[in-house]
Structure formats: C-alpha cells, structure tokens
C-alpha cells in the first residue's frame, strides 16, 4: 500500500491489448488479453480544509467539482470524469467534509482500444482505498467494473481484470487464468489515428446480433474455437499458428462490422510486409491494429510501415498489473 499518513496516496495500472476474442467476450466467449508497459499513474491528496474535488490531468486539463456534485451525480453522467466521481461516491468511508485533489498522468493513449478507461477506474478505486479504507483487490475490481458499466453497460469486465492482475491471461465469464507463452512474441501496435467509443461499438454489435441471431451465434462459436486453438499455440510457442489465428479472428471482426477502411488498409499492409498475423485489438472502429512479426524482420517491418505513413509501436508485455 502506497499512502502517507492517510493523506497522500498513489496507484498505477497498465494498458492492455486483446489478442483474441474481443466483442464475443461480452457474450461469454473466451478472450486472451495481456497487460502492456504503458500506465496511468494517479496521486490523490486528501485535504481536510477544502471541500471540492480537483482533477488535474495532463491531457484534459484541470477541473473543479464542488462537493455538492454528489447530491445529484446523475446530472454529470456525460462528464468525462463521471466514473471517477462515481467511485468516490461509492467509497464507503468517503465523507462530504473532505476535499480530494487528483493528479492523473497517463501514457495510455485515450480512445485507442488500449483500456485507458479501465486502467483509470481500477487505479482510482485503489487510490481511494489507500486513503480511506483498505479494500482487497477483488473488491477494487468489482467497483471498477461497476464504474466501467456507466460508460458502457454491457462491459464484459475483461479490461478491468487484466489491468488489475496483469500478465497474459485467458478470460471467460468473470473468471480468468494466467497463460505462459513459450516464446517472446514480437508484437506491434499500429494506430489508425481514429479515436473510438467502446460503448458505441459494443452497442453496434448488440444490434448486429439481434438482427443476425443465427449468424452471430456461428461467428461467436468460431471465435471460441480460434481462442481455444490460440491457447495451445501460445503454450507451444507456435507463432506461425498464432499469426494465422489472428488473421482468422480479424475476419470475424470484419463480419460483425467493427472494421473500417483504414483498418483494412493497415491489415493489407501487414500482409504485404509479411506480418505473421494482424487484427483489431479492442473495440475496433478505429483504435489500433495489432500485428505479430517474426523477430528477424522487426526492423524492416517498422521501416516499411513508417514509409507508408503508419507509426509502429513495439509492444512490451508486463506482469505487475495494479500497483497500489
Ligand atoms: C474492449 O476493450 C473489449 C470489448 O470486448 C468490450 C468488452 O469486453 O467489454 C469490445
């Protein structure tokens, strides 16, 4: 626990990638996720002589909320910090006669499918737990998922799980287990430059499902099958197989309508420059493409993609998850 006299506390949580199974995980199919070495860091200072909530964020600037905000929080449901304010209100030990000042420093790009909002929710709940009343990781996770559901009510909870526990993991129906990869995977993120709203994309897929029930059922089963084969490929360190499975997974995501022209273009370039596999990671509709590359061609792949005008960010997996 990182807290000083109960007045200052720090927490940090990582970004994530989804290797297999996004969207179908909302309908209880398995997914494989990993936490990566980009983090949100939060410091909270409790100020007994103030009674306002101050949020300093490098990207979104400084915002003040009077403590009276909690009397009718629903009015702020479109505010960017609604989930954060909600987690404060839900903290059983929070009293309305204290002020809180948050400093948020994040190197997780926002709206790019890397789980920035889940990491922020988990780190916020953990920080508040340090300052008011210590709660266990499982409870932190539960509250963070509740806050995520304010942003998109059909959240599978997968993003919150991976940012809390860290590592490479298989997730299904609210439970997970860690996976070991036999070899280091050379993965790259290629940003489309288009920000997306996970909630809107999850709603879009929900509508697709209700008007294509049989088809969706088949696609969801195919996703499950791909994810199961991917578990074996990860264990065996079979990156050729893993790449093929990523390509198969991408086709399913195209079929449910979450790809777009720019994603298709990047995927085409990944084929051209000999990626073993490439796919959307996260909700799609923009965000990032994830590509698996043979280690030997890493540099030439990056050069070629950059020549085509696309940034290539090497992915480092991490195993710490939530630090608090
Ligand atoms: C978003 O990172 C992953 C989705 O599957 C939504 C969810 O699992 O809540 C698209």
Coordinates of C-alpha atoms and ligand atoms in Angstrom, one line a residue:
X1 CA 0.0 0.0 0.0
X2 CA 1.4 3.4 -1.0
X3 CA 0.0 6.1 1.3
X4 CA 1.5 8.7 3.6
X5 CA -0.4 9.5 6.8
X6 CA -3.6 8.6 5.0
X7 CA -3.3 12.0 3.2
X8 CA -1.5 11.2 0.0
X9 CA -1.8 8.1 -2.0
X10 CA -0.5 6.7 -5.3
X11 CA -1.7 3.9 -7.6
X12 CA -0.9 2.9 -11.1
X13 CA -2.5 0.5 -13.6
X14 CA -1.4 -0.7 -17.0
X15 CA -2.9 -0.6 -20.5
X16 CA -4.0 -3.8 -22.3
X17 CA -4.2 -5.5 -25.6
X18 CA -6.7 -8.1 -26.7
X19 CA -5.0 -10.9 -28.7
X20 CA -8.2 -12.9 -29.3
X21 CA -12.0 -12.8 -28.7
X22 CA -13.0 -9.1 -28.3
X23 CA -16.7 -8.4 -28.6
X24 CA -17.6 -12.1 -28.4
X25 CA -16.3 -12.0 -24.8
X26 CA -19.3 -9.7 -24.0
X27 CA -21.4 -12.8 -24.9
X28 CA -19.4 -15.1 -22.6
X29 CA -17.0 -16.5 -25.1
X30 CA -13.3 -16.7 -24.1
X31 CA -10.7 -14.0 -24.8
X32 CA -7.0 -13.7 -24.5
X33 CA -5.6 -10.4 -23.1
X34 CA -2.3 -9.1 -21.9
X35 CA -1.2 -6.0 -19.9
X36 CA 1.4 -3.8 -21.6
X37 CA 4.1 -1.4 -20.4
X38 CA 2.0 1.8 -20.7
X39 CA 0.4 3.1 -17.5
X40 CA -1.9 5.5 -15.8
X41 CA -0.4 7.0 -12.6
X42 CA -2.7 8.6 -10.1
X43 CA -1.8 10.6 -6.9
X44 CA -4.6 11.7 -4.6
X45 CA -4.2 14.2 -1.8
X46 CA -6.8 14.4 0.9
X47 CA -7.4 17.9 2.0
X48 CA -9.3 18.3 5.2
X49 CA -9.8 22.1 4.9
X50 CA -11.3 22.0 1.4
X51 CA -14.4 20.5 0.2
X52 CA -14.1 20.3 -3.5
X53 CA -12.8 17.6 -5.9
X54 CA -10.0 18.8 -8.1
X55 CA -8.7 16.8 -11.0
X56 CA -5.5 17.7 -12.8
X57 CA -4.9 15.7 -16.0
X58 CA -2.1 16.3 -18.4
X59 CA -4.4 15.8 -21.4
X60 CA -7.8 17.1 -20.2
X61 CA -6.6 19.9 -18.0
X62 CA -7.8 21.0 -14.6
X63 CA -11.4 20.6 -13.4
X64 CA -13.1 21.5 -10.1
X65 CA -16.3 20.0 -8.7
X66 CA -18.0 21.3 -5.6
X67 CA -18.7 18.5 -3.1
X68 CA -22.4 19.2 -3.7
X69 CA -21.9 17.3 -7.0
X70 CA -22.5 14.1 -5.1
X71 CA -26.0 15.1 -4.1
X72 CA -27.2 14.7 -7.7
X73 CA -24.4 12.9 -9.6
X74 CA -26.7 11.7 -12.4
X75 CA -26.6 15.3 -13.8
X76 CA -23.0 14.7 -14.6
X77 CA -23.5 11.5 -16.4
X78 CA -22.0 12.9 -19.6
X79 CA -19.0 14.3 -17.9
X80 CA -15.6 12.7 -18.8
X81 CA -15.0 12.1 -15.0
X82 CA -18.4 10.7 -14.2
X83 CA -17.0 7.2 -13.5
X84 CA -14.2 8.7 -11.3
X85 CA -16.7 10.8 -9.3
X86 CA -18.9 7.7 -9.0
X87 CA -16.1 5.7 -7.5
X88 CA -15.6 8.4 -4.9
X89 CA -19.3 8.4 -4.0
X90 CA -19.3 4.6 -3.7
X91 CA -16.3 4.6 -1.3
X92 CA -18.0 3.6 1.9
X93 CA -15.6 5.7 4.0
X94 CA -15.8 8.9 1.9
X95 CA -17.3 11.8 3.9
X96 CA -18.5 15.0 2.2
X97 CA -16.4 17.3 4.5
X98 CA -13.1 16.5 2.9
X99 CA -11.6 17.7 -0.4
X100 CA -9.6 15.5 -2.8
X101 CA -7.1 16.5 -5.4
X102 CA -6.3 14.0 -8.1
X103 CA -3.2 14.3 -10.4
X104 CA -3.5 11.9 -13.3
X105 CA -0.6 11.2 -15.5
X106 CA -1.2 8.7 -18.2
X107 CA 0.9 7.4 -21.1
X108 CA -2.0 5.3 -22.3
X109 CA -3.5 6.9 -25.5
X110 CA -7.2 7.6 -24.9
X111 CA -9.8 6.0 -27.3
X112 CA -7.3 3.7 -29.0
X113 CA -8.5 0.3 -27.7
X114 CA -5.8 0.1 -25.0
X115 CA -8.0 0.1 -22.0
X116 CA -7.3 3.6 -20.8
X117 CA -10.7 4.0 -19.0
X118 CA -10.5 0.6 -17.3
X119 CA -6.9 1.4 -16.0
X120 CA -8.1 4.8 -14.8
X121 CA -11.1 3.2 -12.9
X122 CA -9.0 0.5 -11.3
X123 CA -6.2 2.9 -10.3
X124 CA -8.8 5.4 -8.9
X125 CA -10.6 2.9 -6.8
X126 CA -7.2 1.6 -5.5
X127 CA -6.0 5.1 -4.6
X128 CA -9.2 5.9 -2.7
X129 CA -8.9 2.6 -0.9
X130 CA -5.4 3.6 0.3
X131 CA -6.6 6.9 1.5
X132 CA -9.9 6.0 3.2
X133 CA -10.3 2.3 4.0
X134 CA -8.1 -0.5 2.6
X135 CA -10.1 -2.9 0.4
X136 CA -9.0 -6.1 -1.2
X137 CA -8.0 -6.4 -4.9
X138 CA -11.2 -8.4 -5.7
X139 CA -13.4 -5.6 -4.3
X140 CA -11.3 -2.9 -6.1
X141 CA -12.0 -4.8 -9.3
X142 CA -15.7 -5.2 -8.6
X143 CA -16.1 -1.4 -8.0
X144 CA -14.0 -0.6 -11.1
X145 CA -16.2 -2.8 -13.2
X146 CA -19.3 -1.1 -11.8
X147 CA -17.8 2.3 -12.9
X148 CA -16.9 0.9 -16.3
X149 CA -20.5 -0.2 -16.8
X150 CA -21.5 3.5 -16.5
X151 CA -19.5 4.1 -19.7
X152 CA -20.8 1.0 -21.5
X153 CA -23.3 -1.0 -19.6
X154 CA -22.5 -4.3 -21.4
X155 CA -18.8 -4.3 -20.4
X156 CA -17.5 -7.8 -20.1
X157 CA -15.1 -6.8 -17.3
X158 CA -12.2 -8.2 -19.3
X159 CA -10.3 -4.9 -19.5
X160 CA -10.6 -4.3 -15.7
X161 CA -9.4 -7.9 -14.9
X162 CA -6.3 -7.6 -17.0
X163 CA -5.3 -4.2 -15.7
X164 CA -5.9 -5.4 -12.1
X165 CA -4.0 -8.7 -12.2
X166 CA -1.6 -8.1 -15.1
X167 CA 0.1 -10.6 -17.4
X168 CA -1.1 -12.7 -20.3
X169 CA -4.5 -14.2 -19.4
X170 CA -7.5 -16.2 -20.6
X171 CA -10.7 -14.6 -19.5
X172 CA -14.3 -16.0 -19.7
X173 CA -17.4 -15.4 -17.7
X174 CA -15.9 -13.3 -15.0
X175 CA -13.0 -15.7 -14.3
X176 CA -9.5 -15.9 -15.6
X177 CA -6.3 -17.9 -15.6
X178 CA -2.8 -16.8 -16.5
X179 CA -1.1 -18.2 -19.6
X180 CA 2.6 -18.8 -20.2
X181 CA 4.0 -18.1 -23.6
X182 CA 6.8 -20.4 -24.6
X183 CA 8.5 -17.7 -26.6
X184 CA 8.6 -13.9 -26.6
X185 CA 6.1 -12.6 -29.1
X186 CA 7.2 -9.7 -31.4
X187 CA 4.0 -7.6 -31.4
X188 CA 3.4 -4.1 -32.7
X189 CA 0.6 -1.7 -32.3
X190 CA -0.3 0.4 -35.4
X191 CA -2.6 3.3 -34.5
X192 CA -5.3 4.2 -37.0
X193 CA -5.4 7.7 -35.7
X194 CA -9.2 7.4 -35.2
X195 CA -10.5 7.5 -31.7
X196 CA -13.4 5.3 -30.9
X197 CA -16.1 4.9 -28.3
X198 CA -16.1 1.3 -26.9
X199 CA -19.6 1.8 -25.7
X200 CA -20.9 2.8 -29.1
X201 CA -19.2 -0.2 -30.8
X202 CA -20.5 -2.6 -28.2
X203 CA -24.0 -1.3 -28.8
X204 CA -23.5 -1.6 -32.6
X205 CA -22.5 -5.3 -32.2
X206 CA -25.5 -5.8 -29.9
X207 CA -27.8 -4.5 -32.7
X208 CA -25.9 -6.6 -35.3
X209 CA -26.5 -9.7 -33.0
X210 CA -30.2 -9.1 -32.6
X211 CA -30.8 -8.8 -36.3
X212 CA -28.5 -11.7 -37.3
X213 CA -29.0 -14.1 -34.5
X214 CA -28.1 -17.4 -36.2
X215 CA -25.1 -15.8 -38.0
X216 CA -23.9 -14.2 -34.8
X217 CA -24.1 -17.5 -32.9
X218 CA -21.9 -19.1 -35.6
X219 CA -19.4 -16.3 -35.5
X220 CA -19.2 -16.4 -31.7
X221 CA -18.6 -20.2 -31.8
X222 CA -15.9 -19.6 -34.4
X223 CA -14.3 -17.0 -32.1
X224 CA -14.4 -19.5 -29.2
X225 CA -12.7 -22.1 -31.4
X226 CA -10.0 -19.7 -32.5
X227 CA -9.3 -18.7 -28.9
X228 CA -9.0 -22.3 -27.8
X229 CA -6.5 -23.1 -30.6
X230 CA -4.6 -19.9 -29.7
X231 CA -4.1 -21.2 -26.1
X232 CA -2.3 -24.2 -27.5
X233 CA -0.3 -22.1 -30.0
X234 CA 0.8 -19.7 -27.1
X235 CA 1.8 -22.7 -24.9
X236 CA 3.8 -24.3 -27.8
X237 CA 5.4 -21.0 -28.9
X238 CA 3.9 -21.7 -32.4
X239 CA 3.9 -18.2 -33.8
X240 CA 3.0 -19.2 -37.3
X241 CA -0.2 -20.8 -36.0
X242 CA -0.8 -17.8 -33.7
X243 CA -0.5 -15.4 -36.7
X244 CA -2.9 -17.5 -38.8
X245 CA -5.4 -17.4 -35.9
X246 CA -5.1 -13.6 -35.6
X247 CA -6.0 -13.3 -39.3
X248 CA -8.9 -15.7 -38.8
X249 CA -10.1 -13.6 -35.8
X250 CA -9.9 -10.4 -37.9
X251 CA -12.2 -11.9 -40.5
X252 CA -14.8 -12.5 -37.8
X253 CA -14.4 -8.9 -36.6
X254 CA -14.9 -7.7 -40.1
X255 CA -18.1 -9.8 -40.4
X256 CA -19.6 -8.1 -37.3
X257 CA -18.9 -4.7 -38.8
X258 CA -16.2 -3.3 -36.5
X259 CA -13.5 -2.9 -39.1
X260 CA -13.3 0.1 -41.4
X261 CA -11.4 1.3 -44.5
X262 CA -8.3 2.5 -42.6
X263 CA -8.1 -0.7 -40.5
X264 CA -8.5 -2.8 -43.7
X265 CA -5.7 -0.7 -45.3
X266 CA -3.3 -1.3 -42.4
X267 CA -4.2 -5.1 -42.4
X268 CA -3.4 -5.1 -46.1
X269 CA 0.0 -3.5 -45.5
X270 CA 0.7 -6.0 -42.7
X271 CA 0.1 -8.9 -45.2
X272 CA 2.3 -7.0 -47.8
X273 CA 5.2 -6.6 -45.3
X274 CA 5.0 -10.2 -44.1
X275 CA 3.4 -9.9 -40.7
X276 CA 2.6 -13.4 -39.4
X277 CA -0.9 -12.1 -38.4
X278 CA -2.7 -8.9 -37.8
X279 CA -6.1 -7.8 -36.3
X280 CA -8.0 -5.2 -34.5
X281 CA -7.3 -5.1 -30.8
X282 CA -10.2 -3.9 -28.6
X283 CA -13.4 -2.5 -29.8
X284 CA -12.4 -1.6 -33.4
X285 CA -13.9 1.2 -35.5
X286 CA -10.5 2.9 -35.2
X287 CA -8.1 2.4 -32.4
X288 CA -5.1 0.2 -33.1
X289 CA -4.2 -2.8 -35.2
X290 CA -2.1 -5.4 -33.5
X291 CA 0.5 -7.2 -35.7
X292 CA 2.6 -10.3 -34.9
X293 CA 6.0 -10.2 -36.7
X294 CA 8.9 -12.6 -37.0
X295 CA 11.6 -11.2 -34.8
X296 CA 14.1 -11.3 -37.7
X297 CA 12.1 -8.8 -39.8
X298 CA 11.1 -6.4 -37.0
X299 CA 13.2 -3.5 -38.2
X300 CA 12.3 -3.8 -41.9
X301 CA 8.6 -4.2 -41.0
X302 CA 8.7 -1.0 -38.9
X303 CA 10.6 0.9 -41.7
X304 CA 8.1 -0.2 -44.3
X305 CA 5.1 0.7 -42.3
X306 CA 6.6 4.1 -41.5
X307 CA 7.3 4.7 -45.1
X308 CA 3.6 4.0 -45.8
X309 CA 2.8 6.7 -43.2
X310 CA 1.9 4.5 -40.2
X311 CA 3.6 4.6 -36.8
X312 CA 4.6 1.2 -35.4
X313 CA 4.8 0.9 -31.6
X314 CA 6.6 -2.2 -30.2
X315 CA 4.6 -3.9 -27.5
X316 CA 6.2 -4.9 -24.3
X317 CA 4.1 -7.2 -22.1
X318 CA 4.2 -6.6 -18.3
X319 CA 3.1 -8.7 -15.4
X320 CA 2.6 -6.3 -12.5
X321 CA -1.0 -5.2 -13.1
X322 CA -2.3 -2.8 -10.5
X323 CA 0.3 -1.2 -8.2
X324 CA -1.0 0.4 -5.1
Ligands
LIG1 C1 -13.0 -3.6 -25.3 O1 -11.6 -3.4 -25.0 C2 -13.3 -5.0 -25.4 C3 -14.7 -5.3 -25.8 O2 -14.8 -6.8 -25.9 C4 -15.7 -4.8 -24.8 C5 -15.8 -5.6 -23.5 O3 -15.2 -6.7 -23.4 O4 -16.3 -5.0 -22.6 C6 -15.1 -4.7 -27.2

